[in-house]
Each structure stands twice: as structure tokens, then as C-alpha cells.
XYZ file of C-alpha atoms in Angstrom:
487
model
C -38.131 -29.493 5.340
C -39.331 -32.657 7.142
C -36.500 -35.181 8.191
C -39.084 -38.316 7.026
C -38.947 -36.685 3.598
C -34.954 -37.556 3.247
C -33.764 -40.670 0.995
C -30.973 -42.863 2.949
C -28.361 -40.738 1.063
C -29.717 -37.290 2.183
C -30.245 -38.924 5.724
C -26.770 -39.728 6.012
C -25.520 -36.284 5.141
C -27.931 -34.833 7.113
C -26.627 -36.470 10.632
C -23.074 -35.939 9.466
C -23.459 -32.194 8.922
C -23.705 -31.154 12.758
C -20.543 -32.881 13.853
C -18.829 -31.837 10.313
C -18.116 -35.450 9.338
C -17.244 -36.383 6.004
C -19.475 -38.234 3.894
C -17.848 -40.237 1.029
C -19.904 -41.867 -1.669
C -17.376 -42.911 -4.027
C -16.363 -46.438 -4.304
C -12.841 -46.026 -5.315
C -10.828 -42.571 -4.932
C -9.716 -42.551 -8.575
C -13.341 -42.379 -9.844
C -14.121 -40.226 -12.914
C -16.826 -37.919 -11.586
C -17.615 -37.318 -15.353
C -19.813 -40.709 -15.175
C -21.870 -38.983 -12.317
C -25.107 -39.105 -14.517
C -25.506 -42.594 -14.217
C -24.989 -42.535 -10.601
C -28.186 -44.090 -9.011
C -30.417 -42.972 -5.706
C -28.010 -44.594 -2.969
C -25.465 -41.523 -3.830
C -27.898 -39.025 -5.180
C -29.075 -35.529 -2.897
C -31.141 -32.925 -3.585
C -29.587 -29.263 -3.925
C -32.711 -28.055 -1.921
C -31.772 -30.602 1.149
C -28.476 -29.161 0.935
C -29.683 -25.708 0.961
C -31.420 -26.451 3.701
C -28.996 -28.010 5.570
C -26.790 -24.986 5.274
C -29.499 -22.594 6.106
C -31.510 -23.924 8.748
C -30.100 -27.355 9.943
C -29.855 -28.079 14.065
C -26.801 -27.583 15.706
C -25.016 -29.643 18.070
C -23.318 -28.291 21.261
C -19.394 -28.555 21.372
C -19.384 -29.425 17.331
C -18.330 -27.371 14.270
C -21.001 -27.784 11.613
C -19.904 -28.201 8.217
C -20.965 -29.567 4.780
C -18.483 -32.015 3.709
C -19.502 -34.607 0.855
C -17.579 -36.471 -1.514
C -18.769 -38.194 -4.787
C -22.344 -37.477 -4.656
C -24.782 -36.798 -7.751
C -26.420 -33.330 -7.024
C -29.826 -32.574 -8.579
C -31.249 -29.671 -9.150
C -29.694 -26.129 -8.597
C -28.449 -25.411 -5.460
C -29.302 -21.818 -5.160
C -27.945 -19.691 -2.178
C -28.316 -16.624 -3.612
C -27.812 -13.272 -1.121
C -27.805 -16.236 1.539
C -25.299 -16.091 4.738
C -23.846 -19.592 5.319
C -21.538 -19.807 8.552
C -20.613 -23.370 7.622
C -17.922 -24.484 5.578
C -19.016 -26.134 2.264
C -17.173 -28.952 0.483
C -18.641 -30.828 -2.290
C -15.785 -32.203 -3.970
C -15.722 -34.948 -6.763
C -19.605 -34.179 -7.041
C -21.157 -34.329 -10.176
C -23.738 -31.256 -10.785
C -26.925 -31.709 -12.934
C -27.466 -27.940 -12.518
C -25.548 -24.742 -12.355
C -25.116 -23.769 -8.639
C -25.818 -20.138 -7.923
C -24.558 -18.582 -5.215
C -24.390 -15.000 -6.319
C -24.036 -12.386 -3.441
C -23.903 -15.073 -0.932
C -21.792 -14.638 1.996
C -19.433 -17.895 2.919
C -16.765 -18.969 5.252
C -15.211 -21.413 2.673
C -15.924 -23.008 -0.432
C -14.405 -26.179 -1.909
C -15.779 -27.984 -5.119
C -12.531 -29.852 -5.763
C -12.653 -32.397 -8.927
C -16.458 -31.788 -9.314
C -18.239 -31.722 -12.947
C -20.562 -28.708 -13.236
C -22.430 -27.020 -16.068
C -21.586 -23.739 -14.968
C -21.050 -21.662 -12.000
C -22.205 -18.404 -10.502
C -20.203 -16.833 -7.687
C -20.909 -13.083 -8.403
C -20.418 -10.921 -5.968
C -19.890 -13.676 -3.439
C -17.966 -12.502 -0.117
C -15.748 -15.707 1.259
C -13.922 -15.237 4.644
C -11.242 -17.938 3.454
C -10.443 -19.926 0.303
C -12.111 -21.085 -2.629
C -10.966 -24.305 -4.077
C -12.054 -24.974 -7.816
C -9.146 -27.528 -8.147
C -9.423 -30.095 -11.225
C -13.068 -28.895 -11.597
C -14.493 -29.489 -15.156
C -16.965 -26.677 -15.688
C -18.951 -26.633 -19.104
C -20.436 -23.296 -19.038
C -19.245 -19.898 -17.837
C -17.795 -19.247 -14.405
C -18.794 -15.863 -13.173
C -16.750 -14.853 -10.155
C -17.200 -10.756 -11.195
C -17.160 -8.564 -8.100
C -16.177 -11.249 -5.696
C -14.622 -10.714 -2.582
C -12.280 -13.359 -1.663
C -10.421 -12.816 1.876
C -8.058 -16.026 1.026
C -6.759 -17.657 -2.311
C -8.452 -18.671 -5.125
C -7.358 -22.349 -6.351
C -8.398 -23.411 -9.867
C -5.332 -25.948 -10.578
C -5.485 -28.017 -13.587
C -9.601 -27.342 -13.940
C -10.831 -27.531 -17.463
C -13.057 -25.107 -18.624
C -15.362 -24.591 -21.778
C -17.667 -22.216 -22.633
C -21.319 -22.981 -24.762
C -21.212 -19.371 -25.945
C -17.705 -18.275 -27.742
C -18.901 -14.672 -27.251
C -19.037 -14.959 -23.244
C -15.860 -15.216 -20.999
C -15.483 -18.915 -19.723
C -13.930 -17.377 -16.325
C -14.997 -13.950 -15.292
C -13.194 -12.449 -12.457
C -14.005 -8.457 -13.543
C -13.435 -6.184 -10.295
C -12.782 -9.224 -8.040
C -10.964 -8.720 -5.066
C -8.426 -11.987 -4.030
C -6.502 -11.269 -0.412
C -3.872 -14.296 -1.316
C -3.094 -15.662 -4.613
C -4.757 -17.017 -7.715
C -3.499 -20.462 -8.251
C -4.634 -21.984 -11.331
C -1.331 -24.248 -12.518
C -2.148 -26.588 -15.395
C -5.628 -24.785 -16.296
C -7.434 -25.597 -19.270
C -9.490 -22.981 -20.908
C -11.452 -22.899 -24.190
C -12.704 -19.524 -24.284
C -11.862 -16.206 -22.763
C -10.218 -15.358 -19.195
C -11.146 -12.222 -18.133
C -9.435 -10.436 -14.944
C -10.620 -6.751 -15.754
C -9.979 -4.671 -12.918
C -9.676 -7.727 -10.318
C -7.364 -7.038 -7.697
C -4.716 -9.961 -6.302
C -3.087 -9.189 -3.016
C -0.845 -12.060 -3.775
C 0.594 -13.790 -6.815
C -1.217 -15.166 -10.000
C 0.388 -18.446 -10.619
C -0.820 -19.997 -14.340
C 2.439 -22.070 -14.921
C 1.792 -24.440 -17.403
C -1.946 -23.460 -18.578
C -3.249 -23.581 -21.970
C -5.809 -21.101 -22.792
C -7.517 -21.294 -26.528
C -9.154 -18.864 -28.221
C -7.894 -18.440 -31.755
C -7.305 -14.873 -33.091
C -9.248 -13.551 -30.124
C -8.360 -12.029 -26.791
C -7.519 -15.463 -24.880
C -6.412 -13.527 -21.388
C -7.782 -10.195 -20.914
C -6.326 -8.464 -17.811
C -6.980 -4.516 -18.519
C -6.085 -2.679 -15.416
C -5.536 -5.970 -13.287
C -3.539 -5.013 -9.986
C -1.353 -7.392 -8.422
C 0.957 -7.161 -5.554
C 2.953 -10.120 -6.441
C 4.255 -11.608 -9.389
C 2.350 -13.042 -12.665
C 3.694 -16.318 -13.849
C 3.088 -17.482 -17.271
C 5.805 -19.829 -17.617
C 5.481 -22.704 -20.063
C 1.910 -21.454 -20.697
C 0.315 -22.373 -24.189
C -1.891 -19.617 -25.563
C -4.231 -19.651 -29.045
C -5.006 -15.862 -29.133
C -3.598 -12.891 -27.512
C -3.051 -11.458 -23.778
C -4.040 -8.322 -23.050
C -2.570 -6.067 -20.118
C -3.222 -2.647 -20.704
C -2.858 -0.587 -18.049
C -2.097 -3.550 -15.547
C -0.437 -3.043 -12.555
C 2.088 -5.605 -11.473
C 4.495 -4.693 -8.517
C 6.730 -7.965 -9.041
C 7.543 -9.972 -11.900
C 5.561 -10.784 -15.482
C 7.216 -14.181 -15.981
C 6.955 -15.430 -19.503
C 9.580 -17.595 -19.615
C 9.177 -20.751 -21.820
C 5.862 -19.412 -22.889
C 4.243 -20.166 -26.403
C 2.213 -17.442 -27.458
C 0.492 -17.675 -30.742
C -1.553 -15.057 -32.912
C -0.042 -15.090 -36.118
C -0.858 -11.873 -38.043
C -1.548 -9.660 -35.153
C -0.238 -8.715 -31.575
C 0.298 -11.743 -29.344
C 1.323 -10.065 -25.838
C -0.694 -6.442 -25.717
C 0.972 -4.745 -22.566
C 0.260 -0.819 -23.293
C 0.424 1.503 -20.507
C 1.549 -1.427 -18.273
C 3.253 -0.838 -14.745
C 5.357 -4.150 -14.509
C 8.332 -4.594 -11.806
C 10.357 -7.089 -13.957
C 9.102 -8.683 -17.369
C 10.586 -11.713 -18.130
C 10.818 -12.882 -21.965
C 13.261 -15.579 -22.293
C 13.691 -19.246 -23.391
C 11.618 -21.105 -25.890
C 10.453 -20.174 -29.134
C 9.961 -16.408 -30.229
C 6.432 -15.050 -29.906
C 4.136 -15.673 -32.947
C 2.695 -12.420 -33.378
C 3.621 -9.144 -32.390
C 4.662 -7.647 -29.050
C 3.339 -4.226 -28.073
C 4.829 -2.388 -24.846
C 4.077 1.027 -25.735
C 3.712 3.595 -23.100
C 4.955 0.671 -20.281
C 7.171 1.095 -17.097
C 9.466 -1.359 -16.021
C 12.356 -1.490 -13.732
C 13.686 -4.625 -15.304
C 13.203 -6.161 -18.907
C 14.565 -9.425 -19.018
C 14.671 -10.203 -22.733
C 16.162 -12.562 -24.716
C 16.683 -11.437 -28.483
C 15.933 -14.876 -29.756
C 12.419 -14.656 -27.774
C 11.057 -11.527 -29.673
C 8.958 -11.647 -32.337
C 9.501 -10.007 -36.325
C 6.964 -7.304 -35.373
C 7.046 -4.977 -32.356
C 5.971 -1.598 -30.739
C 7.992 0.002 -28.221
C 7.479 3.812 -28.292
C 7.437 5.266 -25.246
C 8.513 2.218 -23.244
C 10.449 2.951 -20.389
C 12.955 0.589 -18.139
C 15.696 0.978 -15.702
C 17.418 -1.866 -16.506
C 17.830 -4.429 -19.532
C 19.353 -7.946 -19.081
C 20.935 -10.056 -19.700
C 23.848 -7.756 -20.999
C 24.273 -8.270 -24.610
C 26.280 -6.208 -27.212
C 24.778 -3.440 -28.860
C 24.706 -5.521 -32.187
C 22.504 -8.106 -30.635
C 20.054 -5.650 -29.479
C 20.008 -3.179 -32.186
C 17.970 -5.692 -34.583
C 15.243 -5.312 -31.654
C 14.603 -1.804 -32.303
C 14.702 -2.377 -36.422
C 11.402 -4.420 -35.730
C 9.571 -1.159 -34.834
C 6.362 -1.306 -36.544
C 5.913 2.386 -36.712
C 9.357 2.745 -38.377
C 11.880 5.054 -36.766
C 11.001 5.966 -33.329
C 13.714 8.029 -31.653
C 12.442 7.253 -28.089
C 13.210 3.229 -28.601
C 17.289 4.461 -29.480
C 17.500 6.657 -26.623
C 15.716 4.594 -23.845
C 18.553 1.864 -25.107
C 21.671 4.347 -25.072
C 20.423 5.600 -21.204
C 20.480 1.807 -20.140
C 23.921 1.166 -21.631
C 25.223 4.282 -20.099
C 23.854 3.460 -16.813
C 26.157 0.448 -16.837
C 29.242 2.049 -17.965
C 29.447 0.668 -21.495
C 29.969 3.484 -23.581
C 30.882 1.852 -26.670
C 27.313 0.348 -26.890
C 25.798 3.523 -26.045
C 27.694 5.342 -29.080
C 26.842 2.398 -31.611
C 23.108 2.804 -30.366
C 23.437 6.313 -31.339
C 25.308 5.906 -34.448
C 22.121 3.366 -35.172
C 19.988 6.047 -34.378
C 21.424 8.636 -37.001
C 21.454 5.822 -39.874
C 17.788 4.631 -38.903
C 16.530 8.391 -39.486
C 18.740 8.816 -42.263
C 16.210 6.424 -44.135
C 13.412 9.146 -43.286
C 15.177 11.969 -45.186
C 14.584 13.400 -48.817
C 17.612 12.465 -51.151
C 19.860 15.303 -50.558
C 19.337 14.586 -46.319
C 20.277 10.936 -47.169
C 23.116 12.013 -49.247
C 24.601 14.511 -46.328
C 24.119 11.750 -44.142
C 25.990 9.162 -45.744
C 28.989 11.445 -45.961
C 28.734 12.310 -42.353
C 28.749 8.581 -41.556
C 31.657 7.904 -43.591
C 33.654 10.391 -42.365
C 33.188 10.972 -39.264
C 30.588 8.145 -37.962
C 28.081 11.147 -37.353
C 30.714 12.118 -34.876
C 30.535 9.098 -32.626
C 33.855 7.547 -34.625
C 36.452 10.551 -33.918
C 39.378 8.519 -34.524
C 37.817 7.744 -37.869
C 38.212 11.885 -38.092
C 41.769 11.717 -37.090
C 42.480 9.196 -39.991
C 40.877 11.762 -42.270
C 42.823 14.823 -40.812
C 46.185 12.957 -41.110
C 45.283 11.742 -44.329
C 44.623 15.497 -45.822
C 47.510 16.951 -43.721
C 49.750 14.280 -45.800
C 48.124 15.097 -49.127
C 48.217 18.828 -48.536
C 52.330 18.552 -47.308
C 53.152 16.595 -50.699
C 51.222 19.023 -52.850
C 52.897 22.140 -51.350
C 56.261 20.851 -51.126
C 56.176 20.091 -54.393
C 54.906 23.355 -55.439
C 55.367 26.143 -52.909
C 52.492 28.666 -53.161
C 54.553 32.187 -53.572
C 54.622 34.686 -50.647
C 52.465 37.845 -50.198
C 55.157 39.745 -49.368
C 58.600 38.223 -50.102
C 60.536 40.383 -47.654
C 58.421 39.873 -44.646
C 57.153 36.089 -44.973
C 58.425 33.236 -43.003
C 60.269 30.538 -44.619
C 57.918 28.042 -45.893
C 57.310 24.793 -44.613
C 54.583 22.607 -46.347
C 53.369 20.570 -43.220
C 52.660 23.559 -40.921
C 51.301 25.562 -43.971
C 48.757 22.510 -44.353
C 48.298 22.380 -40.721
C 47.463 26.103 -40.624
C 44.609 25.372 -43.334
C 43.508 22.180 -41.302
C 43.254 23.239 -37.739
C 40.882 26.198 -37.026
C 42.052 28.818 -34.442
C 45.499 27.432 -34.170
C 47.964 29.444 -36.218
C 51.530 28.491 -37.147
C 51.776 31.820 -39.094
C 52.275 30.284 -42.411
C 48.648 30.629 -43.691
C 48.482 34.398 -44.046
C 51.991 34.588 -45.348
C 51.415 32.870 -48.886
C 48.659 32.841 -51.391
C 48.121 29.636 -53.303
C 47.125 29.949 -56.822
C 45.042 27.746 -59.429
C 44.431 24.271 -58.352
C 46.470 24.880 -55.180
C 43.955 27.396 -54.128
C 41.088 24.990 -54.355
C 42.954 22.517 -52.327
C 43.311 25.058 -49.709
C 39.431 25.647 -49.720
C 38.924 22.123 -49.088
C 41.397 21.704 -46.818
C 39.934 24.688 -44.558
C 36.168 23.261 -44.693
C 37.084 19.953 -43.942
C 39.280 21.069 -41.540
C 36.985 22.889 -39.444
C 34.378 19.874 -39.342
C 37.086 16.840 -38.737
C 38.577 18.964 -35.953
C 35.458 20.021 -34.384
C 34.439 16.357 -34.483
C 37.716 15.052 -32.949
C 37.646 17.704 -30.192
C 34.011 16.841 -29.487
C 35.216 12.926 -28.969
C 38.052 13.809 -26.702
C 35.578 16.088 -24.767
C 33.269 13.089 -24.457
C 35.435 10.880 -23.240
C 37.233 13.529 -20.797
C 33.823 13.883 -19.407
C 33.228 10.587 -18.957
C 36.284 9.952 -17.019
């Protein structure tokens, strides 16, 4: 390109480039970049001139060349496809008439902070430093699929809208980011897709607003994050998908508002997460699916959970904050698939791990009662009997109370009408209390029961005492054994 063909604005940028100087065309720092379509030739730059600068502009000895332009109107498409650019690029608060195409380019650093663009293609790009799209307003898709960024990707307060509702508004499929992805306050109308991406630092979407009602708003299947994923105070219309994701740190949904009525609001099946935080704020407006997920810490406040959940196969080491079993059990009763034994066993194991045996017994009792609803009528009937008499074996003191009651009934009955002895000359003196104990207690014998033969109604009473004695005494012994073994 001949220097004589340049406009005064382009000539200013051309001379500033070899020394890395900033050219600021803005009349005021708070100018609205969205008005850029009306900017005149005094601040208009052709994309072809910028390309020529980046690819073949002369250098000055002792200077570090860089393209640093603020507040320009850039016409035409900045096409750096497959190009190798060894200079930092900063085109901040600029208005682009055409989408820049940097597909498969190799860059040192890229900043488009505060710019307005119709779209942006950074697919396959390799950047040695950071990419900054902070406060950008982009009215079409942003492609970063396959990008390799050794530094961080900044998208704070960016606004992304898609012309095509079926196309992701932000696509980071299989991208690799060597530091953090910071997009606090992001506004995205359309799908944000992070499938297969890997972030060596953390992802911060605090305060983001993602809108794609009834469809996936944030799709992060098999996402890998070495740090945290922060979604605090996010406002999501649509659902979040994290199937198969691997998050080494914390997945924090504190104060988050997730809304997808009639379907799942959060799908995190088969994922591996260090800590999941579901706390504070309104309950999820939609379902929660954590099937087959594995977590070290599950920080869930009961008030945050929706009415429909799926927890089958969910494994966690610690459940916090510590709540009584009565506060946790409703969580298991909201299981969409009905009675799922695993969720009760998992909660029991957590309570036992922290030494809250009473809560663990309550969970196991609730498990038996829930299972009872799945049985035929005769199974439900027998279940009610077990529950009322011995609490399915988890209320041994109730069994002891029944034993004492039966002991009183039997002793009184046999005291009023003593059964006749089998052999009058060999029988010991009759004792109604020890005779009843002989009937109630298996194994133990006081020599009363084999020496006397009750008749009529007392014979039937003895049968009842023997049968119930076996059941109740065994329950008491099992309860005492569990208590001793826990000590």
C-alpha cells in the first residue's frame, strides 16, 4: 500500500504504529460507541490499511511496534485469516462496519474493549497473551471454537445478541484458555456454548444475564476447569447444561436465579465437581438433575431446592450446612423417579461420617417407609405393623416398651388364672412374671414354660407372646448391638 493513498486519519495511525503510540479519535472518554455509524472521515480507517500495517509495516530501531487505536470507525472486513501478527492489537471503543475475521491467526495480544461489532470470528486463533472483549457490543455470533489463548479471556459487561436464534451467540467449543475466563456482568441473548473447552484458571460469570427461554442458555458439556466456576447472582432464562464437566474447585450458584419452568433448570449429570454451592436466593424455577455426579462437598440449603430433582447415583463426601434429618428428607421425597434407594444410603453415610447416628437412623426409617409405598397391599400392611411396633428396627426402645406391656398383660392374666402343671409332683412353684418372661424371651429359660400347660384362651395368649417375643426381643438386641458397636 502506498502512503500517498492514505487519508489524514490513516496517516496518523501509520506514523504512530512503529512507535506503539496510542491514537485516540474520541472527543470525550464517555462517548457512546454505538453512534459510530455516523462518524466522519476524520476518524474513519479502512480495514485494509490496518491489515497492511500489521502484516508489512516498517519498524523503527529501538521501538516496539503496536496498533493502538481508540474511537475509530473501521470500514470493511479486517481479514487476518491464517495470518501471523507479531504486534499487540488494541482497537478499543471502535465501530466496525463489517465483522473482523481472524480465523486461525497467530497473535500476541488482542483488545477490542468497548467496541461495537456486527460479529467476530476468532476460531482457531492462537494468542500468546490475553484477549480482551470487555464491554463490547456484538450483534452476531462470536466464534472462539478451537482457540488457544495462553493468557486470559476478558468479557466483562459484554453484550452479545444473535441474529439467528439457532446459532450460539458465543462459541468456545474445544477452546483452551491458559488463565481465567472473566465475564462478570455478561449479557447474552442466545446460547453460550463451552462444550469441551478447558480453562486452566477459573470461570467467573458473576452477575451475568443469559437469556434463551425454554432452551439451553449455557451449554458446557465436558467442560474442564482447573479452578472455580462462579455463577453467583446470575440470571438465567433457559437451562444450564454441565453433563460430564470436570470442575476441580467450586461451582458456586449462590443467589443465582435459574428459570426454566416445566423442565430442568440445571443439568449436571455425570460431572465431577469439587464443591457445589446452591445457597441463598429463590429456589430454582425448574428441575435439578445431578444424576451420577460426584462431589466432595455439597453445600445445599434446603430452601434453594426445586420441587423436582433427580439424584440417583449422586455421590458426595460432605453435606453442608449441617441440618437435622427432618430438613433434608423432603429433598429425597422430590425425586422424580420415585423411590430411589441410593439417595437414602448416600445421605445415611454422610450423617454417619460426622457421627450423627440419630439422623442416620431417621433417614433409614424414612427409606423403609418410602419403600413401603412401592409394595403390594399385603407388603404395605406388614410394613405398617413393623413401623408401629419397632420402627423397622430403628426404634429399639419402642420394642422394649411393647415387651414391657406384653409382660404386664401376660403376668396379670396368668396370675388371675394359673395354668395347670404338666406334672404336679415335679413342677416348680408357679410365678406368673417369670412364666411370661419364659414365653417372651427366646433362648433364656427360667424353668417355668416347660412345666405348665395353658389351656383355652391362655394357650392362644401364650402363642402370641412367643411369636411377638421373638420379634421384639431380637429387635431390642439388634438395637443394643448397634449402639455398642458405634461406641
